[in-house]
Tab-separated table of C-alpha atoms in Angstrom:
chain	number	residue	atom	x	y	z
B	25	MET	CA	16.472	-6.461	21.936
B	26	MET	CA	16.812	-7.487	18.349
B	27	ALA	CA	20.041	-7.281	16.652
B	28	PRO	CA	20.481	-4.978	13.920
B	29	ALA	CA	18.881	-5.407	10.395
B	30	ARG	CA	21.606	-6.838	8.090
B	31	VAL	CA	21.460	-5.205	4.634
B	32	LEU	CA	22.835	-5.889	1.229
B	33	VAL	CA	23.263	-2.807	-1.332
B	34	VAL	CA	23.004	-3.556	-4.460
B	35	ASP	CA	23.491	-0.274	-7.089
B	36	ASP	CA	25.540	-0.226	-10.269
B	37	SER	CA	26.916	3.235	-8.986
B	38	PRO	CA	29.716	3.684	-6.444
B	39	THR	CA	28.551	6.619	-5.174
B	40	MET	CA	24.907	5.662	-4.965
B	41	ARG	CA	26.168	2.594	-2.852
B	42	GLY	CA	28.150	5.059	-0.327
B	43	LEU	CA	25.108	7.030	0.042
B	44	ILE	CA	23.120	4.583	0.810
B	45	THR	CA	25.318	2.689	3.243
B	46	ALA	CA	25.849	5.956	4.897
B	47	VAL	CA	22.291	6.634	5.513
B	48	LEU	CA	21.782	3.112	6.716
B	49	ASN	CA	24.597	3.139	8.757
B	50	SER	CA	23.794	6.139	10.351
B	51	ASP	CA	20.942	4.143	12.604
B	52	PRO	CA	22.395	1.790	15.414
B	53	ASP	CA	19.572	-0.440	14.614
B	54	VAL	CA	20.649	-1.406	10.876
B	55	ASN	CA	23.975	-2.850	9.518
B	56	VAL	CA	25.272	-2.523	6.030
B	57	ILE	CA	27.292	-5.705	5.512
B	58	GLY	CA	27.860	-5.476	1.968
B	59	GLN	CA	27.471	-4.207	-1.462
B	60	ALA	CA	27.022	-4.970	-5.338
B	61	GLY	CA	26.957	-3.700	-8.126
B	62	ASP	CA	25.401	-6.249	-10.330
B	63	ALA	CA	23.301	-9.006	-10.117
B	64	MET	CA	25.780	-11.534	-10.440
B	65	GLU	CA	27.924	-9.742	-7.386
B	66	ALA	CA	24.721	-9.546	-5.330
B	67	ARG	CA	23.665	-13.329	-6.404
B	68	ASN	CA	27.142	-14.273	-4.860
B	69	ALA	CA	26.529	-11.739	-1.904
B	70	ILE	CA	23.496	-13.395	-0.815
B	71	LYS	CA	24.674	-16.758	-1.161
B	72	GLN	CA	27.735	-15.732	1.555
B	73	LEU	CA	26.266	-13.192	3.524
B	74	ASN	CA	22.361	-14.008	3.832
B	75	PRO	CA	21.278	-10.392	4.621
B	76	ASP	CA	17.667	-9.849	6.171
B	77	VAL	CA	16.873	-7.143	3.648
B	78	VAL	CA	18.499	-6.316	0.011
B	79	THR	CA	18.265	-2.532	-1.389
B	80	LEU	CA	18.188	-3.220	-5.136
B	81	ASP	CA	18.554	-0.726	-7.698
B	82	ILE	CA	15.761	-1.038	-10.646
B	83	GLU	CA	18.180	0.252	-12.954
B	84	MET	CA	21.505	-2.087	-13.569
B	85	PRO	CA	23.504	-3.320	-16.640
B	86	ASN	CA	23.477	-6.934	-17.586
B	87	MET	CA	20.165	-7.905	-15.464
B	88	ASN	CA	17.917	-5.103	-14.403
B	89	GLY	CA	16.509	-4.790	-11.282
B	90	LEU	CA	13.168	-6.380	-12.238
B	91	GLU	CA	14.445	-9.361	-13.796
B	92	PHE	CA	16.828	-9.736	-10.809
B	93	LEU	CA	14.215	-9.216	-8.261
B	94	ASP	CA	11.956	-11.804	-9.866
B	95	LYS	CA	14.744	-14.490	-9.816
B	96	ILE	CA	14.675	-13.322	-6.091
B	97	MET	CA	11.431	-14.241	-5.213
B	98	LYS	CA	11.165	-17.600	-7.058
B	99	LEU	CA	14.502	-18.521	-6.183
B	100	ARG	CA	15.145	-17.553	-2.423
B	101	PRO	CA	12.151	-15.235	-0.943
B	102	MET	CA	13.660	-12.270	0.850
B	103	PRO	CA	12.268	-8.734	1.862
B	104	VAL	CA	13.758	-6.412	-1.229
B	105	ILE	CA	13.666	-2.428	-1.036
B	106	MET	CA	13.725	-1.027	-4.324
B	107	VAL	CA	15.249	2.073	-5.337
B	108	SER	CA	13.996	3.423	-8.064
B	109	THR	CA	14.039	7.313	-9.949
B	110	LEU	CA	10.797	9.559	-9.129
B	111	THR	CA	9.990	9.542	-13.036
B	112	HIS	CA	7.394	7.886	-14.442
B	113	ARG	CA	9.316	5.462	-16.398
B	114	GLY	CA	11.001	4.791	-12.658
B	115	ALA	CA	7.009	4.757	-11.009
B	116	GLU	CA	5.954	2.133	-13.714
B	117	ALA	CA	9.007	0.010	-12.990
B	118	SER	CA	8.116	0.315	-8.976
B	119	LEU	CA	4.625	-0.470	-9.166
B	120	MET	CA	5.790	-4.020	-11.211
B	121	ALA	CA	8.304	-4.830	-8.671
B	122	LEU	CA	5.656	-4.223	-6.019
B	123	GLU	CA	3.637	-6.338	-7.596
B	124	ILE	CA	6.466	-8.951	-8.372
B	125	GLY	CA	7.135	-8.658	-4.377
B	126	ALA	CA	9.080	-6.225	-3.364
B	127	PHE	CA	8.569	-5.135	0.195
B	128	ASP	CA	8.650	-1.253	-0.581
B	129	CYS	CA	10.157	1.004	-3.087
B	130	VAL	CA	12.065	4.582	-2.632
B	131	GLY	CA	12.828	7.500	-4.488
B	132	LYS	CA	16.501	8.427	-5.392
B	133	PRO	CA	17.451	11.878	-4.163
B	134	GLN	CA	16.486	15.092	-5.738
B	135	PRO	CA	19.256	17.978	-5.941
B	136	GLY	CA	18.299	20.072	-2.630
B	137	ASP	CA	17.122	16.965	-0.615
B	138	ALA	CA	17.372	17.843	3.019
B	139	ARG	CA	17.046	14.177	3.862
B	140	PRO	CA	18.151	12.140	0.933
B	141	PHE	CA	16.250	8.861	1.156
B	142	GLY	CA	14.125	9.681	3.937
B	143	ASP	CA	12.807	6.944	5.890
B	144	LEU	CA	14.736	4.433	4.554
B	145	ALA	CA	16.158	2.858	7.387
B	146	GLU	CA	12.755	2.541	9.183
B	147	LYS	CA	11.617	0.734	5.918
B	148	VAL	CA	14.553	-1.462	6.300
B	149	LYS	CA	13.732	-2.188	10.097
B	150	ALA	CA	10.386	-2.815	9.406
B	151	ALA	CA	11.258	-5.396	6.485
B	152	ALA	CA	13.572	-7.273	8.982
B	153	ARG	CA	10.794	-8.027	11.412
B	154	SER	CA	8.263	-8.235	9.004
B	155	GLN	CA	6.205	-11.651	9.203
B	156	ARG	CA	5.222	-11.713	5.405
B	157	ARG	CA	5.609	-15.152	4.160
B	158	PHE	CA	7.131	-15.052	0.801
B	159	GLN	CA	5.281	-17.276	-1.056
B	160	ALA	CA	2.873	-17.676	-3.967
B	161	GLU	CA	-0.722	-17.205	-3.206
B	162	PRO	CA	-2.829	-20.726	-3.337
B	163	PRO	CA	-5.005	-20.538	-6.690
B	164	PRO	CA	-8.379	-19.336	-6.123
B	165	LEU	CA	-11.113	-21.945	-5.555
B	166	ALA	CA	-13.527	-22.593	-7.861
B	167	PRO	CA	-16.790	-21.543	-7.605
B	168	THR	CA	-19.240	-23.645	-5.406
B	169	SER	CA	-22.684	-23.292	-3.887
B	170	ALA	CA	-20.989	-21.940	-0.652
B	171	ASN	CA	-18.065	-19.943	-2.506
B	172	VAL	CA	-20.053	-17.594	-5.004
B	173	ASN	CA	-18.505	-14.205	-6.199
B	174	PRO	CA	-20.821	-11.780	-4.665
B	175	ALA	CA	-20.074	-9.488	-7.267
B	176	ALA	CA	-21.957	-11.376	-9.925
B	177	ALA	CA	-25.445	-10.474	-8.863
B	178	TYR	CA	-24.281	-6.956	-7.104
B	179	ARG	CA	-26.371	-3.975	-6.183
B	180	PRO	CA	-24.870	-1.138	-4.808
B	181	GLY	CA	-26.549	0.914	-2.086
B	182	ARG	CA	-25.555	4.355	-0.379
B	183	ARG	CA	-22.678	3.415	1.232
B	184	VAL	CA	-19.227	5.132	0.525
B	185	VAL	CA	-16.006	2.998	0.794
B	186	ALA	CA	-12.888	4.699	1.982
B	187	ILE	CA	-9.762	2.650	2.271
B	188	GLY	CA	-6.247	3.605	3.613
B	189	SER	CA	-3.039	1.675	3.003
B	190	SER	CA	1.085	2.239	3.199
B	191	THR	CA	3.666	-0.374	3.281
B	192	GLY	CA	2.465	-3.248	0.901
B	193	GLY	CA	-0.661	-1.471	-0.112
B	194	VAL	CA	-0.020	-1.777	-3.862
B	195	GLU	CA	-0.494	-5.524	-3.719
B	196	ALA	CA	-3.080	-5.599	-0.981
B	197	LEU	CA	-5.062	-2.727	-3.127
B	198	ILE	CA	-4.769	-4.574	-6.592
B	199	ALA	CA	-6.115	-8.010	-4.747
B	200	VAL	CA	-9.430	-5.834	-2.851
B	201	LEU	CA	-10.137	-3.830	-5.773
B	202	GLN	CA	-9.980	-6.712	-8.078
B	203	LYS	CA	-12.868	-8.632	-6.497
B	204	PHE	CA	-15.117	-5.304	-7.162
B	205	PRO	CA	-17.845	-5.323	-9.753
B	206	VAL	CA	-18.508	-2.588	-12.844
B	207	ASN	CA	-20.549	-0.653	-10.587
B	208	CYS	CA	-18.939	-0.677	-6.964
B	209	PRO	CA	-19.248	1.732	-4.203
B	210	PRO	CA	-18.256	4.951	-4.577
B	211	THR	CA	-14.316	4.473	-3.161
B	212	VAL	CA	-12.081	6.740	-1.982
B	213	ILE	CA	-8.252	5.759	-1.101
B	214	THR	CA	-5.144	7.256	0.707
B	215	GLN	CA	-1.956	4.737	-0.163
B	216	HIS	CA	1.452	6.336	1.162
B	217	MET	CA	3.216	6.507	-2.142
B	218	PRO	CA	5.491	9.202	-3.844
B	219	PRO	CA	3.729	12.057	-5.597
B	220	THR	CA	5.064	10.403	-9.211
B	221	PHE	CA	3.768	7.293	-8.472
B	222	THR	CA	0.091	7.982	-7.679
B	223	LYS	CA	-1.025	8.707	-11.538
B	224	SER	CA	0.794	5.564	-12.477
B	225	PHE	CA	-1.005	3.405	-9.803
B	226	ALA	CA	-4.598	4.792	-10.686
B	227	GLU	CA	-3.741	3.946	-14.657
B	228	ARG	CA	-2.308	0.401	-13.110
B	229	LEU	CA	-5.474	-0.192	-11.370
B	230	ASN	CA	-7.617	0.968	-13.862
B	231	ARG	CA	-6.111	-1.614	-16.264
B	232	LEU	CA	-6.573	-4.391	-13.799
B	233	CYS	CA	-10.219	-3.814	-12.459
B	234	ALA	CA	-13.507	-3.726	-13.536
B	235	PRO	CA	-14.452	-0.275	-12.264
B	236	VAL	CA	-13.238	2.962	-13.470
B	237	VAL	CA	-9.898	3.961	-11.186
B	238	GLN	CA	-8.843	7.473	-11.591
B	239	GLU	CA	-6.203	9.599	-9.564
B	240	ALA	CA	-8.793	12.153	-7.397
B	241	THR	CA	-9.227	15.791	-8.640
B	242	ASP	CA	-10.489	18.557	-6.465
B	243	GLY	CA	-14.350	18.754	-6.944
B	244	ALA	CA	-14.728	15.336	-8.526
B	245	ARG	CA	-18.157	13.855	-7.632
B	246	LEU	CA	-18.135	10.610	-5.846
B	247	GLU	CA	-19.972	8.196	-8.377
B	248	ILE	CA	-20.981	4.256	-8.462
B	249	GLY	CA	-18.880	2.603	-10.335
B	250	LYS	CA	-15.601	4.521	-9.593
B	251	ILE	CA	-12.477	4.795	-7.236
B	252	TYR	CA	-10.826	7.760	-6.549
B	253	LEU	CA	-6.852	7.552	-5.243
B	254	ALA	CA	-5.389	10.524	-3.411
B	255	PRO	CA	-2.645	12.023	-5.511
B	256	GLY	CA	0.889	12.137	-3.836
B	257	GLY	CA	2.328	15.000	-2.818
B	258	ASP	CA	1.189	18.342	-1.183
B	259	ARG	CA	-2.601	17.642	-0.543
B	260	HIS	CA	-5.035	15.561	1.469
B	261	LEU	CA	-7.811	14.091	0.209
B	262	GLN	CA	-11.301	14.763	1.506
B	263	ILE	CA	-14.942	14.227	0.873
B	264	VAL	CA	-16.972	16.822	1.415
B	265	ASN	CA	-20.686	18.586	0.232
B	266	PRO	CA	-23.380	16.266	1.897
B	267	HIS	CA	-25.989	16.962	-0.672
B	268	ALA	CA	-23.453	16.037	-3.896
B	269	PRO	CA	-20.476	14.022	-2.007
B	270	SER	CA	-17.191	14.910	-3.880
B	271	CYS	CA	-13.520	15.088	-3.363
B	272	ARG	CA	-11.561	18.083	-2.035
B	273	LEU	CA	-7.904	18.142	-2.268
B	274	LEU	CA	-6.722	20.291	0.978
B	275	GLU	CA	-3.628	22.084	0.945
B	276	ARG	CA	-2.424	21.279	4.660
B	277	ASP	CA	0.733	20.450	6.621
B	278	PRO	CA	1.320	16.807	6.806
B	279	VAL	CA	-0.603	14.583	9.286
B	280	ASN	CA	1.313	11.714	11.218
B	281	GLY	CA	4.010	12.570	8.846
B	282	HIS	CA	2.004	12.007	5.915
B	283	ARG	CA	0.507	14.234	2.817
B	284	PRO	CA	-2.117	12.559	2.093
B	285	SER	CA	-2.780	11.117	5.172
B	286	VAL	CA	-5.352	8.173	5.853
B	287	ASP	CA	-6.439	9.932	9.234
B	288	VAL	CA	-7.477	12.906	7.152
B	289	LEU	CA	-9.576	11.018	4.509
B	290	PHE	CA	-11.328	8.989	7.488
B	291	ASP	CA	-12.340	11.968	9.645
B	292	SER	CA	-14.288	13.760	6.627
B	293	VAL	CA	-15.854	10.149	5.574
B	294	ALA	CA	-16.742	10.152	9.462
B	295	GLU	CA	-17.918	13.802	9.629
B	296	LEU	CA	-19.940	13.523	5.997
B	297	ALA	CA	-21.149	9.819	5.603
B	298	GLY	CA	-21.598	8.582	8.975
B	299	ARG	CA	-23.194	5.292	9.020
B	300	ASN	CA	-23.304	5.185	5.595
B	301	ALA	CA	-19.760	4.580	5.112
B	302	VAL	CA	-17.235	1.247	5.395
B	303	GLY	CA	-13.618	2.251	6.557
B	304	VAL	CA	-10.849	0.212	5.485
B	305	ILE	CA	-7.542	-0.189	7.057
B	306	LEU	CA	-5.015	-2.234	5.353
B	307	THR	CA	-0.914	-3.279	5.507
B	308	GLY	CA	1.163	-0.382	6.367
B	309	MET	CA	3.715	0.860	8.841
B	310	GLY	CA	3.069	3.155	11.824
B	311	ARG	CA	-0.542	4.402	12.987
B	312	ASP	CA	-2.126	6.845	10.335
B	313	GLY	CA	-5.268	5.964	9.686
B	314	ALA	CA	-6.287	4.485	13.620
B	315	SER	CA	-7.854	7.656	14.794
B	316	GLY	CA	-9.558	8.716	11.909
B	317	LEU	CA	-11.171	4.806	11.646
B	318	LEU	CA	-12.229	5.523	15.556
B	319	LYS	CA	-13.985	8.617	14.316
B	320	MET	CA	-15.388	6.455	11.381
B	321	ARG	CA	-17.149	3.521	13.705
B	322	HIS	CA	-18.305	5.952	16.298
B	323	ALA	CA	-20.117	7.650	13.909
B	324	GLY	CA	-21.958	4.525	12.664
B	325	ALA	CA	-19.576	3.377	9.841
B	326	ARG	CA	-18.330	-0.551	9.474
B	327	THR	CA	-14.889	-0.742	9.706
B	328	ILE	CA	-12.551	-3.300	8.542
B	329	GLY	CA	-8.922	-4.169	9.585
B	330	GLN	CA	-6.504	-6.478	7.612
B	331	ASN	CA	-5.610	-9.540	9.877
B	332	GLU	CA	-2.007	-9.883	10.881
B	333	LYS	CA	-1.111	-12.838	9.166
B	334	THR	CA	-1.675	-11.731	5.667
B	335	CYS	CA	-0.043	-8.100	6.024
B	336	VAL	CA	3.138	-7.407	4.960
B	337	VAL	CA	3.535	-4.783	8.031
B	338	TYR	CA	0.899	-4.761	10.422
B	339	GLY	CA	1.260	-1.644	11.901
B	340	MET	CA	-1.782	0.450	10.808
B	341	PRO	CA	-4.169	-1.881	11.255
B	342	ARG	CA	-2.585	-2.775	14.711
B	343	VAL	CA	-2.705	0.275	15.768
B	344	ALA	CA	-6.537	0.583	14.878
B	345	PHE	CA	-7.210	-2.788	16.144
B	346	GLU	CA	-5.955	-2.026	19.532
B	347	LEU	CA	-7.736	1.174	19.791
B	348	GLY	CA	-11.069	-0.424	18.998
B	349	ALA	CA	-11.471	1.246	15.866
B	350	VAL	CA	-11.462	-2.346	13.816
B	351	GLU	CA	-15.256	-4.038	14.006
B	352	HIS	CA	-13.793	-7.671	12.100
B	353	GLN	CA	-10.843	-8.480	11.035
B	354	PHE	CA	-10.115	-10.409	8.208
B	355	PRO	CA	-7.206	-11.821	5.672
B	356	LEU	CA	-6.884	-10.117	2.371
B	357	SER	CA	-8.305	-12.390	0.072
B	358	SER	CA	-11.590	-11.923	2.046
B	359	ILE	CA	-11.891	-8.270	2.037
B	360	GLY	CA	-13.380	-7.414	-1.068
B	361	GLU	CA	-16.066	-9.465	-0.876
B	362	GLU	CA	-17.034	-8.545	2.914
B	363	ILE	CA	-17.042	-4.936	1.391
B	364	LEU	CA	-19.407	-5.987	-1.172
B	365	LYS	CA	-21.410	-7.829	1.386
B	366	ILE	CA	-21.644	-4.624	3.534
B	367	THR	CA	-22.654	-1.933	0.771
B	368	ALA	CA	-24.773	-4.147	-1.327
B	369	ALA	CA	-28.444	-2.513	-1.607
B	370	ARG	CA	-30.040	-5.885	-0.393
B	371	ARG	CA	-28.388	-4.850	3.049
B	372	GLU	CA	-29.620	-1.205	3.301
B	373	GLY	CA	-31.982	-0.308	6.347
B	374	SER	CA	-30.902	-4.135	7.650
B	375	GLU	CA	-28.755	-2.587	10.111
């Protein structure tokens, strides 16, 4: 039996510190061991208390949460969960935090919220037991005859790519999609994320990646060179219409506790595309996407899972692997290239 996760709560608002502490301490497997009102107090508390996890407010006086997070990741890497407002500005800051190395982000509660901070305790526990290595990634290898960028001569075939991810998915998706060329295969993605975050994330991916990345809209045709991100909120993303594959946003109850759900997306891809699809499941808590990926594999699709060593949370990929849904597991750094190898036109008809 694991000891309770030891948490330091950092927020300039005493009220917010009290609310976060109450939510976390209501879980017997979480123990708030200290609080801090700014970066200086937090630095001293980290030294004295050595917490397993820190919750960190993005907007603080003297030194904001992003600056302090950057110092933590450089000087004393550890799991940090950011607490942010659910505004466009808050979404942008949260995405920056995830790229810096934050474990995850949660939104501050809104008036009338039945469950303030929702699954924060679950995220804290996952962070505490995470095997993530908080280290800088090694520099990319220089191109050699055995290490040639497959995007350079890439010609897309007929396959569609479907990707599911959750905790740790921001960094993972950036790593995968930055390997894609401008003429990448049509790609649909469900990433568990608050409603106000997905538009900002799509815009950020569009700036960082060669293909066009956009938030999916109902009826949008799947096209080569385009990537479609499921909007967060009250609808699921599916692909429909075998004659002209397109996005469909479906109003339906949450599946596996999520809306949008990876399983809903994968189920639709299995039915529509069959063997002309590639399914990819990346880092994340829980089991969403595992059964849908199994349906994809049974339908003849190629399926890939992120390996344990490179996952922030080896949850969704683990369940999928144990179900037999994953054909091959790869480290994150290889997944983008593997997708291109499978979907390239020269491979069509040879499998």
